[in-house]
Tab-separated table of C-alpha atoms in Angstrom:
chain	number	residue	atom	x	y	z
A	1	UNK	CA	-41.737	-7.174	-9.004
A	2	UNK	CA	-39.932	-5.256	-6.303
A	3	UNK	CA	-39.167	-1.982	-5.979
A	4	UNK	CA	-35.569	-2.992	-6.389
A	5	UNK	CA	-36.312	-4.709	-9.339
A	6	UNK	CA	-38.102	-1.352	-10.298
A	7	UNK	CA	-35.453	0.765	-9.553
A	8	UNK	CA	-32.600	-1.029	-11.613
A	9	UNK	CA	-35.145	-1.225	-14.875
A	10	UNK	CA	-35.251	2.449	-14.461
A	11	UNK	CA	-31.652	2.967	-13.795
A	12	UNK	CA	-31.300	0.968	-17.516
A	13	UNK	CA	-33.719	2.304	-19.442
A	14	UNK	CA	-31.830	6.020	-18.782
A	15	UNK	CA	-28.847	4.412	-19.067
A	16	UNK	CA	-29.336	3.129	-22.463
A	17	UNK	CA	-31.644	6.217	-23.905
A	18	UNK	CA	-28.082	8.244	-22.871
A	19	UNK	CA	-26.407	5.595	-24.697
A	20	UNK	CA	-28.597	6.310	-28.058
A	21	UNK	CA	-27.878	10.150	-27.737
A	22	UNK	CA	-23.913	8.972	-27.148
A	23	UNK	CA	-23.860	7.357	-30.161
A	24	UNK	CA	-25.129	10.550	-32.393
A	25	UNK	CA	-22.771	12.471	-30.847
A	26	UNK	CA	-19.336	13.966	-33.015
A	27	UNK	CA	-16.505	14.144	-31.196
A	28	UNK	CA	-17.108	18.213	-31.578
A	29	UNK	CA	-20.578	17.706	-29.923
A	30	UNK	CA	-18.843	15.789	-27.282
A	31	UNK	CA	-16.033	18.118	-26.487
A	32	UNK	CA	-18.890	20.848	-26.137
A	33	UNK	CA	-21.270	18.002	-24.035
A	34	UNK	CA	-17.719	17.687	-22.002
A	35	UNK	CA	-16.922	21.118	-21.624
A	36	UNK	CA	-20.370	22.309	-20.192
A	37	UNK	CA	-20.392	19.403	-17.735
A	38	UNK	CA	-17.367	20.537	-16.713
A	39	UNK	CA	-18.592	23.786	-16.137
A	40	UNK	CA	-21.624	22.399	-13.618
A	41	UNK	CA	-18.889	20.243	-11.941
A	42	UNK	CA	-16.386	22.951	-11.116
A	43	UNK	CA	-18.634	25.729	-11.191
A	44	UNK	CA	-21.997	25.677	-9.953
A	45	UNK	CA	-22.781	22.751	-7.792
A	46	UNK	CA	-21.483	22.050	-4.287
A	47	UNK	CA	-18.203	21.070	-3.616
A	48	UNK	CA	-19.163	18.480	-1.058
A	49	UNK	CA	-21.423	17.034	-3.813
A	50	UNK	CA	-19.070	16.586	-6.795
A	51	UNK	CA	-15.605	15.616	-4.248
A	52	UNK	CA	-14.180	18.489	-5.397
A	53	UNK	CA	-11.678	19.072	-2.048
A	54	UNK	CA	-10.640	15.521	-2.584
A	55	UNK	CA	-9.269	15.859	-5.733
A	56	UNK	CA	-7.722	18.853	-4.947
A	57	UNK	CA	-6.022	17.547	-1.791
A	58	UNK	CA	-4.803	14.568	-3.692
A	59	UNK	CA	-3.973	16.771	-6.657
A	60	UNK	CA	-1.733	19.132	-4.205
A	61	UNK	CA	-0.464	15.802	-2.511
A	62	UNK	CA	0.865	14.714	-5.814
A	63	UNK	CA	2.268	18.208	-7.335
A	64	UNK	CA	3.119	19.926	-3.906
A	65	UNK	CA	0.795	22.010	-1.468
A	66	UNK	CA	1.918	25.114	-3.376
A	67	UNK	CA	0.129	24.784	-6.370
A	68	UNK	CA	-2.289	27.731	-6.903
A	69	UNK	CA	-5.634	27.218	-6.492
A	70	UNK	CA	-6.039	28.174	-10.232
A	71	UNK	CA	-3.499	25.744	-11.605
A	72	UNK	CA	-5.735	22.753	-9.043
A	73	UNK	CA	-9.020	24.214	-10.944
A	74	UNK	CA	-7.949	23.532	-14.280
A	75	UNK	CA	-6.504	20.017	-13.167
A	76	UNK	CA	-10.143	19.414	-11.791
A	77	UNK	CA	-12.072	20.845	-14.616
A	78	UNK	CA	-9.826	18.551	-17.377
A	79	UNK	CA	-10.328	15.498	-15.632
A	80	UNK	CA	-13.946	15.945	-15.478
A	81	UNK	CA	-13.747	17.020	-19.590
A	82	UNK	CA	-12.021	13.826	-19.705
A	83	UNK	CA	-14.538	11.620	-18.071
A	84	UNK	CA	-17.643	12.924	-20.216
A	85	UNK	CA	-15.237	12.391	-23.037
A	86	UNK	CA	-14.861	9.063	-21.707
A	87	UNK	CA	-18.381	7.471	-21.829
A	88	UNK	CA	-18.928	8.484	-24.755
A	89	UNK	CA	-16.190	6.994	-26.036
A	90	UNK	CA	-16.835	3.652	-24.114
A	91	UNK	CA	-20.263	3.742	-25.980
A	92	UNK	CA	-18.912	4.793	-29.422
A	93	UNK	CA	-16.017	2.284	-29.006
A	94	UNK	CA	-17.534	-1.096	-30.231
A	95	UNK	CA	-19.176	0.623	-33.424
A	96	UNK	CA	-16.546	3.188	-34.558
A	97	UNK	CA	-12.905	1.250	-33.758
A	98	UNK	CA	-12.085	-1.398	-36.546
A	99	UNK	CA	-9.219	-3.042	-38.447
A	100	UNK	CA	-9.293	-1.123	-40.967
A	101	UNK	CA	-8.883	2.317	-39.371
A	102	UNK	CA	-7.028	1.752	-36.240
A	103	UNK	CA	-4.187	3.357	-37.517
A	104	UNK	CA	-6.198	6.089	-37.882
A	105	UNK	CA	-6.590	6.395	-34.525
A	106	UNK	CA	-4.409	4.913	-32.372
A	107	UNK	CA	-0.363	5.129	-31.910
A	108	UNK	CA	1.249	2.115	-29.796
A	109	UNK	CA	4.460	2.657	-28.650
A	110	UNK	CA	6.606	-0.065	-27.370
A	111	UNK	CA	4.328	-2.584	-29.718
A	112	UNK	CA	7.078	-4.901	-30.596
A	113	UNK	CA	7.977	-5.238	-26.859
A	114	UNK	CA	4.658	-5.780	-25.915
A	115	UNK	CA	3.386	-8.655	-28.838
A	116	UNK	CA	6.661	-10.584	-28.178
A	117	UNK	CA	6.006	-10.844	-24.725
A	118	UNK	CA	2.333	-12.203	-25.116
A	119	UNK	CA	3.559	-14.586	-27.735
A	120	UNK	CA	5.808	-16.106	-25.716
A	121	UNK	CA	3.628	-19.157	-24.240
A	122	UNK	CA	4.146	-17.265	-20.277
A	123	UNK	CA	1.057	-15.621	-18.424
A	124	UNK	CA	1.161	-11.840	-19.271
A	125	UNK	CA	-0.654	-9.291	-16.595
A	126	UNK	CA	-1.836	-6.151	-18.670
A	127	UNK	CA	-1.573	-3.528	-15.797
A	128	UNK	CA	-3.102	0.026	-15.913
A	129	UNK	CA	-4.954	2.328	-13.599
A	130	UNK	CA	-7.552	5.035	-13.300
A	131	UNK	CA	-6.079	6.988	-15.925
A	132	UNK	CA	-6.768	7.609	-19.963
A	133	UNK	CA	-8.810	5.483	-21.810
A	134	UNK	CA	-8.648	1.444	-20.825
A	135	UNK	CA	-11.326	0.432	-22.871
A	136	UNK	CA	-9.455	1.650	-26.166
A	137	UNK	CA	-6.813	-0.601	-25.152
A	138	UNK	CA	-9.260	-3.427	-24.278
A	139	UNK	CA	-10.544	-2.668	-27.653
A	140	UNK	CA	-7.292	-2.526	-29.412
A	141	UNK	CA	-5.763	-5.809	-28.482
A	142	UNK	CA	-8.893	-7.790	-29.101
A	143	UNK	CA	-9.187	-6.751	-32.918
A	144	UNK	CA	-5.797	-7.840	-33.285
A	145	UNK	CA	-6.361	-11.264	-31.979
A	146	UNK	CA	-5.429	-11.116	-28.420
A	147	UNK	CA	-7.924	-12.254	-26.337
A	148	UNK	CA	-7.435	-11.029	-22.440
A	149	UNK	CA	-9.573	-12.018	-18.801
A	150	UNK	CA	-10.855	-8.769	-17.572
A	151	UNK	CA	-10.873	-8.163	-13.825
A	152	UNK	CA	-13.831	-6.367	-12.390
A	153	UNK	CA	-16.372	-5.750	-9.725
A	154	UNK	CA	-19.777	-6.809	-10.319
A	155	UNK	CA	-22.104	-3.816	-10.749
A	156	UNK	CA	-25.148	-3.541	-7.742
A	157	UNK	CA	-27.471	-3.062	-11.419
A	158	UNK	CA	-27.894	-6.197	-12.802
A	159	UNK	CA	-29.149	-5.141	-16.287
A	160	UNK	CA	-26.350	-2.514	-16.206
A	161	UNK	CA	-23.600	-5.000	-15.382
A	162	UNK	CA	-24.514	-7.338	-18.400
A	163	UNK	CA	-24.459	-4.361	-20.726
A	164	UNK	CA	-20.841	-3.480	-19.395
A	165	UNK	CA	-20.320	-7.334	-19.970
A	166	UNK	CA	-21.661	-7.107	-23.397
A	167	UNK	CA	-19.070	-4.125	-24.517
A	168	UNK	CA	-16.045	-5.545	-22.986
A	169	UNK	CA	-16.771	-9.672	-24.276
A	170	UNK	CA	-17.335	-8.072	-27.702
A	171	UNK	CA	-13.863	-8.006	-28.318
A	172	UNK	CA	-13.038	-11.772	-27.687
A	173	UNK	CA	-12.303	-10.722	-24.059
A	174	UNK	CA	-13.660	-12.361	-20.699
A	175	UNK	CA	-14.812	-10.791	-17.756
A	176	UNK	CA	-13.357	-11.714	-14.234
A	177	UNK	CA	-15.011	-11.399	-11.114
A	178	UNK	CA	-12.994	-9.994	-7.797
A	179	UNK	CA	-15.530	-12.289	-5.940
A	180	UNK	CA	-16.305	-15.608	-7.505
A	181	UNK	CA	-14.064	-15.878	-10.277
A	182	UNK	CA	-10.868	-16.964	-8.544
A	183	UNK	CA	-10.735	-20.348	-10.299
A	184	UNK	CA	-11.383	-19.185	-13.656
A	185	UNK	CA	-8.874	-16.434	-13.071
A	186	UNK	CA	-6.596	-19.647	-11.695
A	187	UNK	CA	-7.110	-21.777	-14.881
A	188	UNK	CA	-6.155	-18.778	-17.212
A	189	UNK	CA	-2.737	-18.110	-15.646
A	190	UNK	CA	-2.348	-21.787	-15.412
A	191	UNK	CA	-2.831	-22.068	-19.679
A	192	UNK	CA	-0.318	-18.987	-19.882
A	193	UNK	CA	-3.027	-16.655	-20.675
A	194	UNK	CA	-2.932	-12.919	-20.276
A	195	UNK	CA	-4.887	-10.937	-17.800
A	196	UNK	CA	-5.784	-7.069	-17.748
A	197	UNK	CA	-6.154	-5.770	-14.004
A	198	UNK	CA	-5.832	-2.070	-12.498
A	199	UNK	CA	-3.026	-1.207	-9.957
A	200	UNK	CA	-4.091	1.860	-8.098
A	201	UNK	CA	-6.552	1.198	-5.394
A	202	UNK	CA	-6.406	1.449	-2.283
A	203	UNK	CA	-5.469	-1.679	-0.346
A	204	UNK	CA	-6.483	-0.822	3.316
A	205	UNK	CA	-4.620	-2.182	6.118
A	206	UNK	CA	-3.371	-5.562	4.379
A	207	UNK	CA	-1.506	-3.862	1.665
A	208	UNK	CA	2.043	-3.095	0.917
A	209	UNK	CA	2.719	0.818	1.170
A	210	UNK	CA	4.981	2.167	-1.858
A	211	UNK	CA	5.262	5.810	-2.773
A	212	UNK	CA	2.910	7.217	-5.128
A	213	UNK	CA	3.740	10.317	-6.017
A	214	UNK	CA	6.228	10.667	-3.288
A	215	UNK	CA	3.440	9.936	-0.530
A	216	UNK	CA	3.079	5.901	0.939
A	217	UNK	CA	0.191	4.502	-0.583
A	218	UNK	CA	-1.483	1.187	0.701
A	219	UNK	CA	-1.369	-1.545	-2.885
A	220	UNK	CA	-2.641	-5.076	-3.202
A	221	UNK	CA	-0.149	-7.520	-2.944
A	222	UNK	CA	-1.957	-9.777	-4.742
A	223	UNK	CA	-0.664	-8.872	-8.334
A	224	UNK	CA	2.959	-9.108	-7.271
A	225	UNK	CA	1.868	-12.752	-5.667
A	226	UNK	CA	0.182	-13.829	-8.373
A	227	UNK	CA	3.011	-13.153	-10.932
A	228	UNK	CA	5.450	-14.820	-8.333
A	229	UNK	CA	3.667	-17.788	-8.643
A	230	UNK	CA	3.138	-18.098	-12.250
A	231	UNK	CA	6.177	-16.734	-13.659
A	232	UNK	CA	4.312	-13.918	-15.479
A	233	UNK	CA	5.189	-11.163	-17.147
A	234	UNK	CA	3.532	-7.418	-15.838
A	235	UNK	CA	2.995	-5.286	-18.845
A	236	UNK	CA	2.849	-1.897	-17.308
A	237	UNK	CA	0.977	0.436	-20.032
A	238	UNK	CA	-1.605	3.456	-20.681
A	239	UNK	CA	-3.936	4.741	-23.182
A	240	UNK	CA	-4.147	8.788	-23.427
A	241	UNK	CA	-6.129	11.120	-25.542
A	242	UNK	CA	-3.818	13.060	-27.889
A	243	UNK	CA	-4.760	16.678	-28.386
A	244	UNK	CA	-7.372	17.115	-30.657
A	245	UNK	CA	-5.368	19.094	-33.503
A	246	UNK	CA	-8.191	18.560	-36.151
A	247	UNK	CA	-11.670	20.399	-34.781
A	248	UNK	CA	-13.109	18.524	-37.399
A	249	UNK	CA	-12.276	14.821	-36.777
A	250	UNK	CA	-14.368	12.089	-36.814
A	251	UNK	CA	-12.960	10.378	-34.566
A	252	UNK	CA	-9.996	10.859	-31.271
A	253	UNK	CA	-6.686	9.811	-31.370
A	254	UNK	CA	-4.873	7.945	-28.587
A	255	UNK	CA	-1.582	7.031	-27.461
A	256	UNK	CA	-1.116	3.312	-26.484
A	257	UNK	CA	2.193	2.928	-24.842
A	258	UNK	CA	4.139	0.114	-22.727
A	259	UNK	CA	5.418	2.732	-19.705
A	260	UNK	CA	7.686	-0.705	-18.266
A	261	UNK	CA	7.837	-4.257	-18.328
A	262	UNK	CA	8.703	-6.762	-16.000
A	263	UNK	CA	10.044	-10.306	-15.840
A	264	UNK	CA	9.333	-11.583	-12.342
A	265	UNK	CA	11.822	-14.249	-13.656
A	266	UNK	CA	15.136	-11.791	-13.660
A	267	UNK	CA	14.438	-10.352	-9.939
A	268	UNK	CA	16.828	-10.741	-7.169
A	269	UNK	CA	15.875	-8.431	-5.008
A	270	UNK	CA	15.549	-9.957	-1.623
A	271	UNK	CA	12.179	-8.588	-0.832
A	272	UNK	CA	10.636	-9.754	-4.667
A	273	UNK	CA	6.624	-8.371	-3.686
A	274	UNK	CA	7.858	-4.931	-2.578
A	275	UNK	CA	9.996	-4.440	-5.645
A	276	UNK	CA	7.629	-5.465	-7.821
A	277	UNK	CA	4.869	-3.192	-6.414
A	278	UNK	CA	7.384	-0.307	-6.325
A	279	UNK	CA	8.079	-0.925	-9.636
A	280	UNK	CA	4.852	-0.970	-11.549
A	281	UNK	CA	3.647	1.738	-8.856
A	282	UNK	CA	6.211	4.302	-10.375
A	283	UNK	CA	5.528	3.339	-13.578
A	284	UNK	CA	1.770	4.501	-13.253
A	285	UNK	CA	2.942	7.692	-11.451
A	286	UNK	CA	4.973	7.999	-14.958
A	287	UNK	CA	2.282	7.783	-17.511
A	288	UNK	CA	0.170	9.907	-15.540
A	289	UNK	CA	2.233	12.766	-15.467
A	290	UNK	CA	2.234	12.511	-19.246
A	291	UNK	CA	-1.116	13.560	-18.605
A	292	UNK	CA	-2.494	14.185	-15.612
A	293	UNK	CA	-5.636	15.584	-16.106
A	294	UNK	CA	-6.847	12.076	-17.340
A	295	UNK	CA	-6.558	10.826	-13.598
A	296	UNK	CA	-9.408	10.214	-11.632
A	297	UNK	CA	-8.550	12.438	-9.136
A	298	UNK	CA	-11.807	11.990	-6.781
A	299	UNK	CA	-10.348	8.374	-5.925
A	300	UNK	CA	-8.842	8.470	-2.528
A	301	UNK	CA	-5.730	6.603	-3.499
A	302	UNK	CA	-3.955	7.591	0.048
A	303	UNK	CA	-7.242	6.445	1.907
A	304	UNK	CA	-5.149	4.157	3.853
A	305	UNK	CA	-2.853	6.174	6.281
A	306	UNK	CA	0.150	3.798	6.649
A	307	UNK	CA	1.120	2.169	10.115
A	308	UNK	CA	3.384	4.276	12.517
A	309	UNK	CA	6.863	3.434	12.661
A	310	UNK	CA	7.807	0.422	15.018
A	311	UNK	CA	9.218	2.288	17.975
A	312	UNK	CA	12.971	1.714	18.273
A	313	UNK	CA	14.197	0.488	22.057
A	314	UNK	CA	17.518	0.194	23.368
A	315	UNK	CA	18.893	-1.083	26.530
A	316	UNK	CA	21.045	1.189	28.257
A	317	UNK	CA	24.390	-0.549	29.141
A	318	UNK	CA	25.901	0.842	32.463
């Protein structure tokens, strides 16, 4: 056994004794868990070590350079409430979300847009981004019987990437690899299947720059392609925490909504790639002001400065 070897055993083992303590926790424990992390983030480590200049330059990017430093703090400090809030409700999600609650805890607006479009026998691409809770959603359409490929990056862990596996198949759903999986993703498009991806990372060099939040940002052309090609349908949703108006509740309540949808079929715009990736670009920006401090901020979604402008010539006629 390697030290690798040794290293990712260890890395599980305190992954999954967090996961235990996780699972005891109430969702008042948690906000207080949240809270105090929150605290260490903002607070008392080093900036350089918890990116806390990033998100505030891409938090003023978004908002305007004005904002006060105070309003940028409490941005910062939310989204990092929101991520502790959101392992634990990755971990909690598989044992605490059924059929017979769900309506307990989840609202889905736009449902009757959304089920009519994946029963009609076309590929469907679920798109979200770094933003609320996916995995509810994951969770969500797999108890009620609709069965989605998952696109992903393989973890470096091993052990931990087979747990993440785990979770997400548990639903009826099936796990995509960016490398590796291209045929299987292929074969599910092909069959009119429906596909869940995320639409805010950076592209680099190669991808199509659409404002985000008034500012170019580099995007994959790949999901505009790929629903090109198989006449699919891009779902463009979100899943936000509601405010928690019951200290006492056993459980959170979120907000499952369809932000825009889009039938590559009824384009006719002459540049069809660019108006779809404009499209479903604004349409994140959208559900993320509905709550912003469920962004992942620390991404550097403008990584990716986009290309100067061609230089315009002209011949002087004398």
């Amino acid at each position: 056994m390697n030290w690798r070897t040794v290293r990712y055993w260890g890395e599980y083992l305190a992954f999954r004794v967090a996961v235990c303590l996780f699972q005891w926790l109430s969702v008042r424990q948690t906000r207080k868990v949240a809270a105090a992390v929150a605290w260490l983030m903002v607070d008392v480590l080093p900036r350089r070590l918890t990116r806390y200049e990033v998100a505030a330059e891409n938090i003023r990017r978004a908002f305007g350079a004005e904002l006060p430093d105070k309003e940028v703090s409490a941005l910062i400090r939310g989204m990092w409430i929101h991520l502790v809030r959101l392992l634990v409700e990755v971990v909690q999600v598989p044992r605490k979300i059924t059929l017979t609650n769900c309506r307990d805890c989840i609202i889905f607006r736009g449902r009757p847009q959304v089920v009519e479009a994946l029963l009609r026998g076309r590929p469907v691409m679920i798109l979200g981004g770094h933003f609320g809770n996916w995995e509810m959603s994951l969770g969500t359409f797999g108890l009620f019987g609709f069965p989605m490929g998952l696109v992903a990056r393989e973890m470096d862990n091993p052990y931990l990437h087979q747990w993440f596996v785990r979770t997400r198949e548990a639903f009826g759903h099936r796990l995509y690899l960016k490398k590796g999986n291209f045929e299987g993703i292929t074969e599910l498009m092909e069959a009119g299947g429906s596909l869940m991806l995320l639409g805010d990372q950076d592209a680099g060099r190669r991808g199509v720059f659409v404002d985000f939040f008034g500012t170019p940002a580099s995007t994959f052309k790949s999901i505009a392609l790929m629903a090109l090609e198989y006449r699919a349908i891009i779902v463009v949703g979100y899943g936000i925490r509601l405010p928690d108006d019951d200290l006492r509740a056993r459980w959170v309540r979120y907000e499952i909504g369809l932000e825009d949808m889009i039938d590559v079929t009824e384009l006719r715009a002459e540049d069809e790639v660019r108006e779809i990736t404009e499209r479903y670009t604004r349409a994140l920006e959208r559900a993320i002001r509905r709550a912003p401090e469920q962004y992942f901020w620390v991404h550097r979604r403008w990584k990716t400065p986009p290309p100067p402008p061609r230089e315009q010539t002209s011949r002087r006629v004398d």
